[in-house]
Coordinates of N, CA and C in Angstrom, one line a residue:
Chain A
Q539 N -2.9 10.8 -18.5 CA -4.2 11.4 -18.0 C -5.1 10.3 -17.6
K540 N -5.8 10.5 -16.5 CA -6.8 9.5 -16.1 C -8.0 9.6 -16.9
E541 N -8.7 8.4 -17.0 CA -9.9 8.3 -17.8 C -11.0 9.1 -17.1
V542 N -11.0 9.2 -15.8 CA -12.1 9.9 -15.1 C -11.4 10.9 -14.1
E543 N -11.8 12.1 -14.2 CA -11.2 13.2 -13.4 C -12.3 13.7 -12.4
Q544 N -11.9 13.8 -11.2 CA -12.8 14.3 -10.1 C -12.0 15.1 -9.1
D545 N -12.5 16.3 -8.8 CA -11.9 17.2 -7.9 C -11.9 16.6 -6.5
P546 N -10.8 16.4 -5.9 CA -10.8 15.7 -4.6 C -11.3 16.5 -3.4
G547 N -11.5 17.8 -3.6 CA -11.9 18.6 -2.5 C -10.8 18.8 -1.5
P548 N -11.0 18.9 -0.2 CA -12.3 18.8 0.4 C -13.2 20.0 0.1
L549 N -14.5 19.7 0.2 CA -15.6 20.7 -0.1 C -16.3 20.9 1.2
S550 N -16.4 22.1 1.7 CA -17.1 22.4 3.0 C -18.2 23.4 2.7
V551 N -19.4 23.0 3.1 CA -20.6 23.8 2.9 C -21.4 23.9 4.2
P552 N -22.2 24.9 4.3 CA -23.1 25.0 5.5 C -24.4 24.2 5.3
E553 N -25.0 23.7 6.4 CA -26.2 22.9 6.3 C -27.3 23.7 5.5
G554 N -27.9 22.9 4.7 CA -29.0 23.5 3.8 C -28.5 24.0 2.5
A555 N -27.3 24.0 2.2 CA -26.7 24.5 0.9 C -27.0 23.5 -0.2
I556 N -26.9 23.9 -1.4 CA -27.0 23.0 -2.5 C -25.5 22.7 -2.9
V557 N -25.3 21.4 -3.0 CA -23.9 20.9 -3.3 C -23.9 20.5 -4.8
S558 N -22.8 20.8 -5.4 CA -22.6 20.3 -6.8 C -21.3 19.6 -6.9
L559 N -21.3 18.3 -7.3 CA -20.2 17.5 -7.4 C -20.0 17.1 -8.9
N560 N -18.8 17.1 -9.4 CA -18.6 16.9 -10.8 C -17.5 15.9 -11.2
C561 N -17.7 15.3 -12.4 CA -16.7 14.4 -12.9 C -16.6 14.7 -14.4
T562 N -15.4 14.6 -15.0 CA -15.3 14.6 -16.4 C -14.6 13.3 -16.8
Y563 N -14.8 12.9 -18.1 CA -14.2 11.7 -18.5 C -13.8 11.8 -20.0
S564 N -12.9 10.9 -20.4 CA -12.3 11.1 -21.7 C -12.7 9.9 -22.6
N565 N -13.2 8.8 -22.0 CA -13.5 7.6 -22.8 C -14.9 7.6 -23.3
S566 N -15.1 7.8 -24.7 CA -16.4 7.8 -25.3 C -17.2 6.5 -25.1
A567 N -16.5 5.4 -24.8 CA -17.2 4.1 -24.6 C -18.0 4.1 -23.3
F568 N -17.8 5.0 -22.4 CA -18.6 5.0 -21.2 C -20.0 5.4 -21.5
Q569 N -20.9 4.5 -21.0 CA -22.4 4.8 -21.3 C -23.2 4.7 -20.1
Y570 N -22.7 4.1 -19.0 CA -23.4 4.0 -17.8 C -22.7 4.8 -16.7
F571 N -23.5 5.6 -15.9 CA -22.8 6.5 -14.9 C -23.5 6.3 -13.6
M572 N -22.7 6.2 -12.6 CA -23.1 6.0 -11.2 C -22.5 7.0 -10.2
W573 N -23.2 7.2 -9.1 CA -22.6 8.0 -8.0 C -22.7 7.1 -6.8
Y574 N -21.6 7.0 -6.1 CA -21.5 6.2 -4.9 C -21.1 7.2 -3.7
R575 N -21.6 6.9 -2.5 CA -21.3 7.6 -1.3 C -20.5 6.7 -0.4
Q576 N -19.4 7.2 0.1 CA -18.6 6.3 1.0 C -18.3 7.1 2.3
Y577 N -18.8 6.5 3.4 CA -18.5 7.0 4.7 C -17.1 6.5 5.1
S578 N -16.5 7.2 6.0 CA -15.1 6.8 6.4 C -15.1 5.3 6.9
R579 N -14.2 4.5 6.4 CA -14.0 3.1 6.8 C -15.2 2.2 6.5
K580 N -16.0 2.6 5.5 CA -17.1 1.8 5.0 C -17.0 1.6 3.5
G581 N -17.8 0.6 3.0 CA -17.8 0.4 1.6 C -18.7 1.4 0.9
P582 N -18.4 1.6 -0.4 CA -19.2 2.5 -1.2 C -20.6 2.1 -1.3
E583 N -21.5 3.1 -1.3 CA -23.0 2.8 -1.3 C -23.5 3.4 -2.6
L584 N -24.2 2.7 -3.4 CA -24.8 3.2 -4.7 C -25.9 4.2 -4.4
L585 N -25.7 5.4 -4.9 CA -26.7 6.5 -4.7 C -27.6 6.6 -6.0
M586 N -26.9 6.7 -7.1 CA -27.7 7.0 -8.3 C -27.0 6.3 -9.5
Y587 N -27.9 5.8 -10.4 CA -27.4 5.1 -11.6 C -28.2 5.7 -12.8
T588 N -27.5 6.0 -13.8 CA -28.2 6.6 -15.0 C -27.5 6.2 -16.3
Y589 N -28.2 6.1 -17.3 CA -27.7 5.7 -18.6 C -27.8 6.9 -19.6
S590 N -28.9 7.6 -19.6 CA -29.2 8.6 -20.6 C -28.6 9.9 -20.2
S591 N -28.4 10.7 -21.3 CA -28.1 12.2 -21.0 C -29.3 12.8 -20.4
G592 N -29.1 13.8 -19.6 CA -30.2 14.5 -19.0 C -30.2 14.4 -17.5
N593 N -31.3 14.6 -16.8 CA -31.4 14.6 -15.4 C -32.1 13.4 -14.8
K594 N -31.7 12.9 -13.7 CA -32.5 11.9 -13.0 C -32.5 12.3 -11.5
E595 N -33.7 12.3 -11.0 CA -33.9 12.8 -9.6 C -34.4 11.7 -8.7
D596 N -33.8 11.8 -7.4 CA -34.2 10.8 -6.4 C -34.1 11.5 -5.1
G597 N -35.3 12.0 -4.6 CA -35.3 12.7 -3.3 C -34.5 14.0 -3.4
R598 N -33.5 14.2 -2.5 CA -32.7 15.4 -2.6 C -31.5 15.3 -3.6
F599 N -31.4 14.2 -4.2 CA -30.3 14.0 -5.2 C -30.8 14.1 -6.6
T600 N -30.0 14.8 -7.4 CA -30.2 14.8 -8.9 C -28.9 14.5 -9.6
A601 N -28.9 13.6 -10.5 CA -27.8 13.2 -11.3 C -28.0 13.8 -12.7
Q602 N -26.9 14.4 -13.2 CA -27.0 15.0 -14.5 C -25.9 14.5 -15.4
V603 N -26.2 14.1 -16.6 CA -25.2 13.6 -17.6 C -25.3 14.4 -18.8
D604 N -24.1 14.8 -19.3 CA -24.0 15.5 -20.6 C -22.9 14.7 -21.4
K605 N -23.4 13.7 -22.2 CA -22.4 12.9 -22.9 C -21.7 13.7 -24.0
S606 N -22.2 14.7 -24.5 CA -21.6 15.5 -25.6 C -20.3 16.2 -25.0
S607 N -20.5 16.6 -23.7 CA -19.3 17.3 -23.1 C -18.5 16.3 -22.2
K608 N -19.0 15.1 -22.1 CA -18.3 14.1 -21.2 C -18.2 14.6 -19.8
Y609 N -19.3 15.0 -19.3 CA -19.4 15.7 -18.0 C -20.6 15.1 -17.2
I610 N -20.4 14.7 -16.0 CA -21.5 14.3 -15.1 C -21.5 15.1 -13.8
S611 N -22.7 15.3 -13.2 CA -22.8 16.0 -12.0 C -23.7 15.3 -11.1
L612 N -23.5 15.6 -9.8 CA -24.5 15.2 -8.7 C -24.8 16.4 -7.9
F613 N -26.1 16.7 -7.8 CA -26.5 17.8 -7.0 C -27.2 17.3 -5.7
I614 N -26.9 17.9 -4.6 CA -27.5 17.5 -3.4 C -28.2 18.8 -2.8
R615 N -29.6 18.7 -2.7 CA -30.3 19.9 -2.2 C -30.5 19.7 -0.7
D616 N -30.6 20.9 0.0 CA -30.9 20.9 1.4 C -29.9 20.0 2.1
S617 N -28.6 20.2 1.9 CA -27.6 19.3 2.4 C -27.6 19.2 4.0
Q618 N -27.3 18.0 4.5 CA -27.4 17.7 5.9 C -26.0 17.3 6.4
P619 N -25.8 17.4 7.7 CA -24.5 16.9 8.2 C -24.3 15.4 7.9
S620 N -25.4 14.7 7.8 CA -25.3 13.2 7.5 C -24.8 13.0 6.1
D621 N -24.8 14.0 5.2 CA -24.3 13.9 3.9 C -22.8 14.0 3.8
S622 N -22.2 14.3 4.9 CA -20.7 14.4 5.0 C -20.1 13.0 4.7
A623 N -19.4 12.9 3.6 CA -18.8 11.6 3.1 C -18.0 11.9 1.9
T624 N -17.4 10.9 1.4 CA -16.7 11.0 0.1 C -17.6 10.5 -1.0
Y625 N -17.8 11.3 -2.1 CA -18.6 10.9 -3.2 C -17.8 10.5 -4.4
L626 N -18.0 9.3 -4.9 CA -17.3 8.8 -6.0 C -18.2 8.7 -7.2
C627 N -17.7 9.2 -8.3 CA -18.4 8.9 -9.6 C -17.8 7.6 -10.2
A628 N -18.6 6.9 -10.9 CA -18.1 5.7 -11.5 C -18.8 5.6 -12.9
M629 N -18.2 4.9 -13.8 CA -18.8 4.7 -15.1 C -18.3 3.5 -15.8
K630 N -19.0 3.0 -16.8 CA -18.7 1.8 -17.4 C -19.1 1.8 -18.9
G631 N -18.5 0.9 -19.7 CA -18.9 0.8 -21.1 C -20.1 -0.2 -21.2
V632 N -20.3 -0.6 -22.5 CA -21.5 -1.4 -22.8 C -21.2 -2.9 -22.9
T633 N -20.1 -3.2 -23.6 CA -19.9 -4.6 -23.9 C -18.4 -5.0 -23.6
G634 N -18.1 -6.3 -23.7 CA -16.8 -6.8 -23.6 C -16.2 -6.5 -22.2
G635 N -15.0 -5.9 -22.2 CA -14.4 -5.5 -20.9 C -15.1 -4.4 -20.2
G636 N -16.2 -4.0 -20.7 CA -16.9 -2.8 -20.1 C -17.6 -3.2 -18.9
N637 N -17.5 -4.4 -18.4 CA -18.2 -4.8 -17.1 C -17.5 -4.1 -16.0
K638 N -16.3 -3.7 -16.1 CA -15.6 -3.1 -14.9 C -16.1 -1.6 -14.8
L639 N -16.1 -1.2 -13.5 CA -16.4 0.2 -13.2 C -15.1 0.9 -13.1
T640 N -15.1 2.1 -13.7 CA -13.9 3.0 -13.6 C -14.3 4.2 -12.7
F641 N -13.6 4.3 -11.6 CA -14.0 5.3 -10.6 C -13.2 6.6 -10.7
G642 N -13.8 7.7 -10.3 CA -13.1 8.9 -10.0 C -12.4 8.7 -8.6
T643 N -11.5 9.7 -8.3 CA -10.8 9.6 -7.0 C -11.6 9.9 -5.8
G644 N -12.8 10.5 -6.1 CA -13.7 10.9 -5.0 C -13.6 12.3 -4.5
T645 N -14.7 12.9 -4.2 CA -14.7 14.3 -3.6 C -15.1 14.2 -2.1
Q646 N -14.3 14.7 -1.2 CA -14.7 14.7 0.2 C -15.6 15.9 0.5
L647 N -16.7 15.6 1.0 CA -17.7 16.7 1.4 C -17.9 16.7 2.9
K648 N -17.9 18.0 3.4 CA -18.3 18.2 4.8 C -19.4 19.2 4.8
V649 N -20.5 18.8 5.5 CA -21.6 19.7 5.7 C -21.6 20.1 7.1
E650 N -21.5 21.4 7.3 CA -21.3 21.9 8.7 C -22.6 22.6 9.2
L651 N -22.8 22.4 10.6 CA -24.0 23.0 11.2 C -23.9 24.5 11.2
Chain B
D565 N -26.9 -1.5 5.2 CA -26.3 -2.8 5.0 C -26.6 -3.3 3.5
S566 N -25.6 -3.5 2.7 CA -25.7 -3.9 1.3 C -26.1 -5.4 1.2
G567 N -25.9 -6.2 2.2 CA -26.1 -7.6 2.0 C -24.9 -8.4 1.6
V568 N -23.8 -7.7 1.3 CA -22.5 -8.3 0.9 C -21.7 -8.4 2.2
T569 N -21.2 -9.6 2.5 CA -20.3 -9.7 3.6 C -18.9 -10.1 3.3
Q570 N -18.0 -9.5 4.0 CA -16.6 -9.8 3.8 C -15.9 -10.1 5.1
T571 N -15.0 -11.1 5.1 CA -14.2 -11.4 6.2 C -12.7 -11.7 5.8
P572 N -11.7 -11.4 6.7 CA -11.9 -10.7 7.9 C -12.1 -9.2 7.7
K573 N -12.3 -8.4 8.7 CA -12.4 -6.9 8.6 C -11.0 -6.3 8.5
H574 N -10.1 -6.9 9.3 CA -8.7 -6.4 9.3 C -7.8 -7.6 9.2
L575 N -6.7 -7.3 8.6 CA -5.6 -8.3 8.5 C -4.3 -7.7 8.5
I576 N -3.4 -8.1 9.4 CA -2.1 -7.6 9.5 C -1.1 -8.7 9.3
T577 N -0.2 -8.6 8.4 CA 0.7 -9.7 8.0 C 2.0 -9.1 7.6
A578 N 3.0 -10.0 7.3 CA 4.3 -9.5 7.0 C 4.6 -9.7 5.5
T579 N 5.6 -9.0 5.0 CA 6.0 -9.1 3.6 C 6.4 -10.6 3.3
G580 N 6.0 -11.0 2.1 CA 6.3 -12.3 1.6 C 5.2 -13.4 2.0
Q581 N 4.3 -13.0 2.8 CA 3.2 -13.9 3.2 C 2.1 -14.0 2.2
R582 N 1.2 -14.9 2.5 CA 0.0 -15.1 1.7 C -1.2 -15.0 2.5
V583 N -2.3 -14.4 2.0 CA -3.5 -14.2 2.7 C -4.7 -14.5 1.8
T584 N -5.8 -14.9 2.4 CA -7.0 -15.1 1.7 C -8.2 -14.3 2.2
L585 N -8.8 -13.5 1.3 CA -9.9 -12.7 1.7 C -11.2 -13.4 1.2
R586 N -12.3 -13.3 2.0 CA -13.5 -14.0 1.6 C -14.6 -13.0 1.4
C587 N -15.5 -13.4 0.5 CA -16.7 -12.5 0.2 C -17.9 -13.4 0.0
S588 N -19.0 -13.0 0.6 CA -20.3 -13.7 0.2 C -21.2 -12.6 -0.4
P589 N -21.7 -12.9 -1.6 CA -22.5 -11.9 -2.3 C -23.9 -11.8 -1.7
R590 N -24.7 -10.8 -2.2 CA -26.1 -10.7 -1.8 C -26.8 -11.9 -2.2
S591 N -27.8 -12.3 -1.5 CA -28.6 -13.4 -1.9 C -29.2 -13.3 -3.3
G592 N -28.9 -14.3 -4.1 CA -29.4 -14.2 -5.5 C -28.5 -13.6 -6.5
D593 N -27.4 -12.9 -6.1 CA -26.5 -12.3 -7.0 C -25.5 -13.3 -7.5
L594 N -25.3 -13.3 -8.8 CA -24.4 -14.3 -9.4 C -23.0 -13.7 -9.7
S595 N -22.9 -12.4 -9.8 CA -21.6 -11.8 -10.1 C -20.9 -11.3 -8.8
V596 N -19.6 -11.5 -8.8 CA -18.8 -10.9 -7.7 C -17.6 -10.2 -8.3
Y597 N -17.3 -9.0 -7.8 CA -16.3 -8.2 -8.2 C -15.3 -7.9 -7.1
W598 N -14.0 -7.8 -7.4 CA -13.0 -7.4 -6.4 C -12.4 -6.1 -6.8
Y599 N -12.2 -5.2 -5.8 CA -11.6 -3.9 -6.0 C -10.6 -3.7 -4.9
Q600 N -9.6 -2.9 -5.3 CA -8.6 -2.5 -4.3 C -8.6 -1.0 -4.2
Q601 N -8.7 -0.5 -3.0 CA -8.7 1.0 -2.8 C -7.5 1.4 -1.9
S602 N -6.7 2.2 -2.5 CA -5.5 2.8 -1.8 C -5.6 4.3 -2.0
L603 N -4.8 5.0 -1.1 CA -4.9 6.5 -1.1 C -4.4 7.1 -2.4
D604 N -3.3 6.5 -3.0 CA -2.8 7.1 -4.2 C -3.4 6.6 -5.5
Q605 N -4.0 5.4 -5.5 CA -4.7 4.9 -6.7 C -6.2 5.0 -6.7
G606 N -6.8 5.3 -5.6 CA -8.2 5.3 -5.6 C -8.8 3.8 -5.7
L607 N -10.0 3.7 -6.2 CA -10.7 2.4 -6.2 C -10.4 1.8 -7.6
Q608 N -9.7 0.7 -7.6 CA -9.3 0.0 -8.8 C -10.0 -1.4 -9.0
F609 N -10.5 -1.6 -10.1 CA -11.1 -2.9 -10.4 C -10.1 -4.0 -10.6
L610 N -10.3 -5.1 -9.9 CA -9.3 -6.2 -10.0 C -9.8 -7.3 -10.9
I611 N -11.0 -7.9 -10.6 CA -11.5 -9.1 -11.3 C -13.0 -9.3 -11.1
Q612 N -13.6 -9.9 -12.0 CA -15.1 -10.3 -11.9 C -15.3 -11.7 -12.2
Y613 N -16.1 -12.4 -11.3 CA -16.6 -13.7 -11.6 C -18.1 -13.7 -11.7
Y614 N -18.6 -14.5 -12.6 CA -20.0 -14.7 -12.8 C -20.4 -16.1 -12.8
N615 N -21.1 -16.5 -11.8 CA -21.6 -17.9 -11.7 C -20.4 -18.9 -11.8
G616 N -19.3 -18.6 -11.1 CA -18.2 -19.5 -11.1 C -17.1 -19.3 -12.1
E617 N -17.4 -18.5 -13.1 CA -16.4 -18.3 -14.2 C -15.9 -16.9 -14.2
E618 N -14.6 -16.8 -14.5 CA -14.0 -15.4 -14.7 C -14.6 -14.7 -15.8
R619 N -15.0 -13.5 -15.6 CA -15.8 -12.7 -16.6 C -15.0 -11.5 -17.2
A620 N -14.3 -10.8 -16.3 CA -13.6 -9.7 -16.7 C -12.4 -9.5 -15.8
K621 N -11.3 -9.0 -16.3 CA -10.1 -8.8 -15.6 C -9.6 -7.4 -15.7
G622 N -9.2 -6.8 -14.5 CA -8.6 -5.5 -14.5 C -7.2 -5.5 -14.2
N623 N -6.8 -4.5 -13.4 CA -5.4 -4.4 -13.0 C -4.9 -5.3 -11.9
I624 N -5.1 -6.6 -12.1 CA -4.8 -7.6 -11.1 C -3.4 -8.1 -11.3
L625 N -2.6 -8.1 -10.2 CA -1.2 -8.6 -10.3 C -1.2 -10.1 -10.5
E626 N -0.1 -10.6 -11.0 CA 0.0 -12.1 -11.2 C 0.1 -12.7 -9.8
R627 N 0.5 -12.0 -8.8 CA 0.6 -12.6 -7.4 C -0.8 -12.7 -6.8
F628 N -1.8 -12.2 -7.4 CA -3.1 -12.2 -6.9 C -4.0 -13.2 -7.7
S629 N -4.8 -13.9 -7.1 CA -5.8 -14.8 -7.8 C -7.1 -14.8 -7.1
A630 N -8.1 -15.2 -7.8 CA -9.4 -15.3 -7.2 C -10.2 -16.5 -7.7
Q631 N -11.2 -16.9 -7.0 CA -12.1 -17.9 -7.5 C -13.5 -17.7 -6.9
Q632 N -14.5 -18.2 -7.6 CA -15.9 -18.2 -7.1 C -16.3 -19.7 -7.0
F633 N -16.9 -20.0 -5.9 CA -17.2 -21.4 -5.6 C -18.7 -21.7 -5.9
P634 N -19.1 -23.0 -6.0 CA -20.4 -23.3 -6.3 C -21.5 -22.6 -5.5
D635 N -21.2 -22.3 -4.2 CA -22.2 -21.6 -3.4 C -22.2 -20.1 -3.6
L636 N -21.4 -19.7 -4.6 CA -21.2 -18.3 -5.1 C -20.3 -17.4 -4.2
H637 N -19.9 -17.9 -3.1 CA -18.9 -17.1 -2.4 C -17.6 -17.0 -3.1
S638 N -16.8 -16.0 -2.9 CA -15.6 -15.8 -3.6 C -14.4 -15.6 -2.6
E639 N -13.3 -16.0 -3.1 CA -12.0 -15.7 -2.3 C -11.0 -15.0 -3.2
L640 N -10.3 -14.1 -2.6 CA -9.2 -13.4 -3.3 C -7.9 -13.8 -2.5
N641 N -7.0 -14.4 -3.2 CA -5.7 -14.8 -2.7 C -4.6 -13.9 -3.1
L642 N -3.9 -13.4 -2.1 CA -2.8 -12.5 -2.3 C -1.5 -13.1 -1.8
S643 N -0.5 -13.3 -2.6 CA 0.7 -14.0 -2.2 C 1.9 -13.1 -2.4
S644 N 3.0 -13.5 -1.8 CA 4.3 -12.8 -1.9 C 4.0 -11.3 -1.6
L645 N 3.4 -11.1 -0.5 CA 2.9 -9.7 -0.2 C 4.0 -8.7 -0.1
E646 N 3.7 -7.5 -0.6 CA 4.7 -6.4 -0.5 C 4.0 -5.3 0.3
L647 N 4.9 -4.3 0.7 CA 4.3 -3.2 1.5 C 3.2 -2.5 0.7
G648 N 3.4 -2.4 -0.6 CA 2.5 -1.6 -1.4 C 1.2 -2.3 -1.6
D649 N 1.0 -3.5 -1.1 CA -0.3 -4.2 -1.2 C -1.2 -3.8 -0.1
S650 N -0.7 -3.0 0.9 CA -1.5 -2.5 2.0 C -2.6 -1.6 1.4
A651 N -3.9 -2.0 1.6 CA -5.0 -1.3 1.0 C -6.3 -1.8 1.6
L652 N -7.4 -1.2 1.2 CA -8.7 -1.7 1.5 C -9.1 -2.6 0.3
Y653 N -9.6 -3.8 0.5 CA -10.0 -4.6 -0.6 C -11.5 -4.8 -0.4
F654 N -12.3 -4.4 -1.5 CA -13.7 -4.5 -1.4 C -14.2 -5.6 -2.4
C655 N -15.3 -6.2 -2.0 CA -16.0 -7.1 -2.8 C -17.3 -6.4 -3.2
A656 N -17.8 -6.6 -4.4 CA -19.1 -6.1 -4.7 C -19.9 -7.2 -5.4
S657 N -21.2 -7.2 -5.5 CA -22.0 -8.2 -6.2 C -23.1 -7.5 -7.0
S658 N -23.5 -8.2 -8.0 CA -24.6 -7.7 -8.8 C -25.4 -8.9 -9.3
A659 N -26.6 -8.7 -9.6 CA -27.5 -9.8 -10.1 C -27.2 -10.2 -11.5
D660 N -26.7 -9.3 -12.3 CA -26.5 -9.6 -13.7 C -25.0 -9.6 -14.0
P661 N -24.6 -10.1 -15.2 CA -23.1 -10.1 -15.5 C -22.6 -8.8 -16.0
Q662 N -23.5 -7.9 -16.4 CA -23.1 -6.6 -16.9 C -22.6 -5.7 -15.8
G663 N -23.1 -5.9 -14.6 CA -22.7 -5.2 -13.4 C -23.1 -3.7 -13.4
D664 N -24.3 -3.4 -13.9 CA -24.7 -2.0 -14.0 C -25.0 -1.5 -12.6
E665 N -25.4 -2.3 -11.7 CA -25.7 -1.9 -10.3 C -24.9 -2.8 -9.4
Q666 N -23.8 -2.3 -8.8 CA -23.0 -3.2 -8.0 C -23.1 -2.7 -6.5
F667 N -23.2 -3.7 -5.6 CA -23.4 -3.4 -4.2 C -22.2 -3.9 -3.5
F668 N -21.6 -3.0 -2.7 CA -20.3 -3.2 -2.1 C -20.4 -3.7 -0.7
G669 N -19.5 -4.6 -0.3 CA -19.3 -5.0 1.1 C -18.5 -4.0 1.9
P670 N -18.3 -4.3 3.2 CA -17.7 -3.3 4.1 C -16.2 -3.3 3.9
G671 N -15.6 -4.3 3.2 CA -14.2 -4.2 2.9 C -13.3 -5.0 3.9
T672 N -12.1 -5.3 3.5 CA -11.1 -5.9 4.4 C -9.9 -5.0 4.3
R673 N -9.5 -4.5 5.5 CA -8.3 -3.6 5.5 C -7.1 -4.5 5.7
L674 N -6.2 -4.5 4.7 CA -4.9 -5.3 4.7 C -3.8 -4.4 5.0
T675 N -3.0 -4.8 6.1 CA -1.8 -4.0 6.4 C -0.6 -5.0 6.3
V676 N 0.3 -4.7 5.4 CA 1.5 -5.5 5.3 C 2.7 -4.8 5.9
L677 N 3.3 -5.4 6.9 CA 4.4 -4.8 7.6 C 5.8 -5.3 7.2

């Protein structure tokens, strides 16, 4: 079983929809959580970074962490065609070998006009 | 543009050969990370250097090695290449050794024929 599970999609939504992307994890040592966006043939781009359980908002993006359930989410409001990309969740521990990021496999999102 | 540069963009070589991938981190960042992204394995952490010293190691094969130079650029050396080494190789950098916020370069696409 992988440490981080993410539905690969593809997920297709109409423009303006609210998108929900999710990851579950099994390693209790994970304390830092990130969401990256990756356009085709490009490097991942950091979207959101959070440490605490709860919500963190940045523009149209909201990251949600529930450590008790080992579940994280990314919500995209008023989705745009330019949001079409692969979204990767990533997480890391606190100390020692925890410097490495462990990624989900990514969810491919397509926002259609 | 993340500020992380990688060369070359594409590399095509034959099995058994050796290649070197180069990365320049963002200005001021002391940590460099190498990742491999393939269709079946997703994004996998290989190794981290901080200010010239190895800091953390992931799933890096013995045929692969890396180093970080005094000017902070890093090189990833891949030897005795196999077909399965074909992948995207990303470099990321962060200001701190903990790597809470990592910024990725555009990647080098390696094709082994």
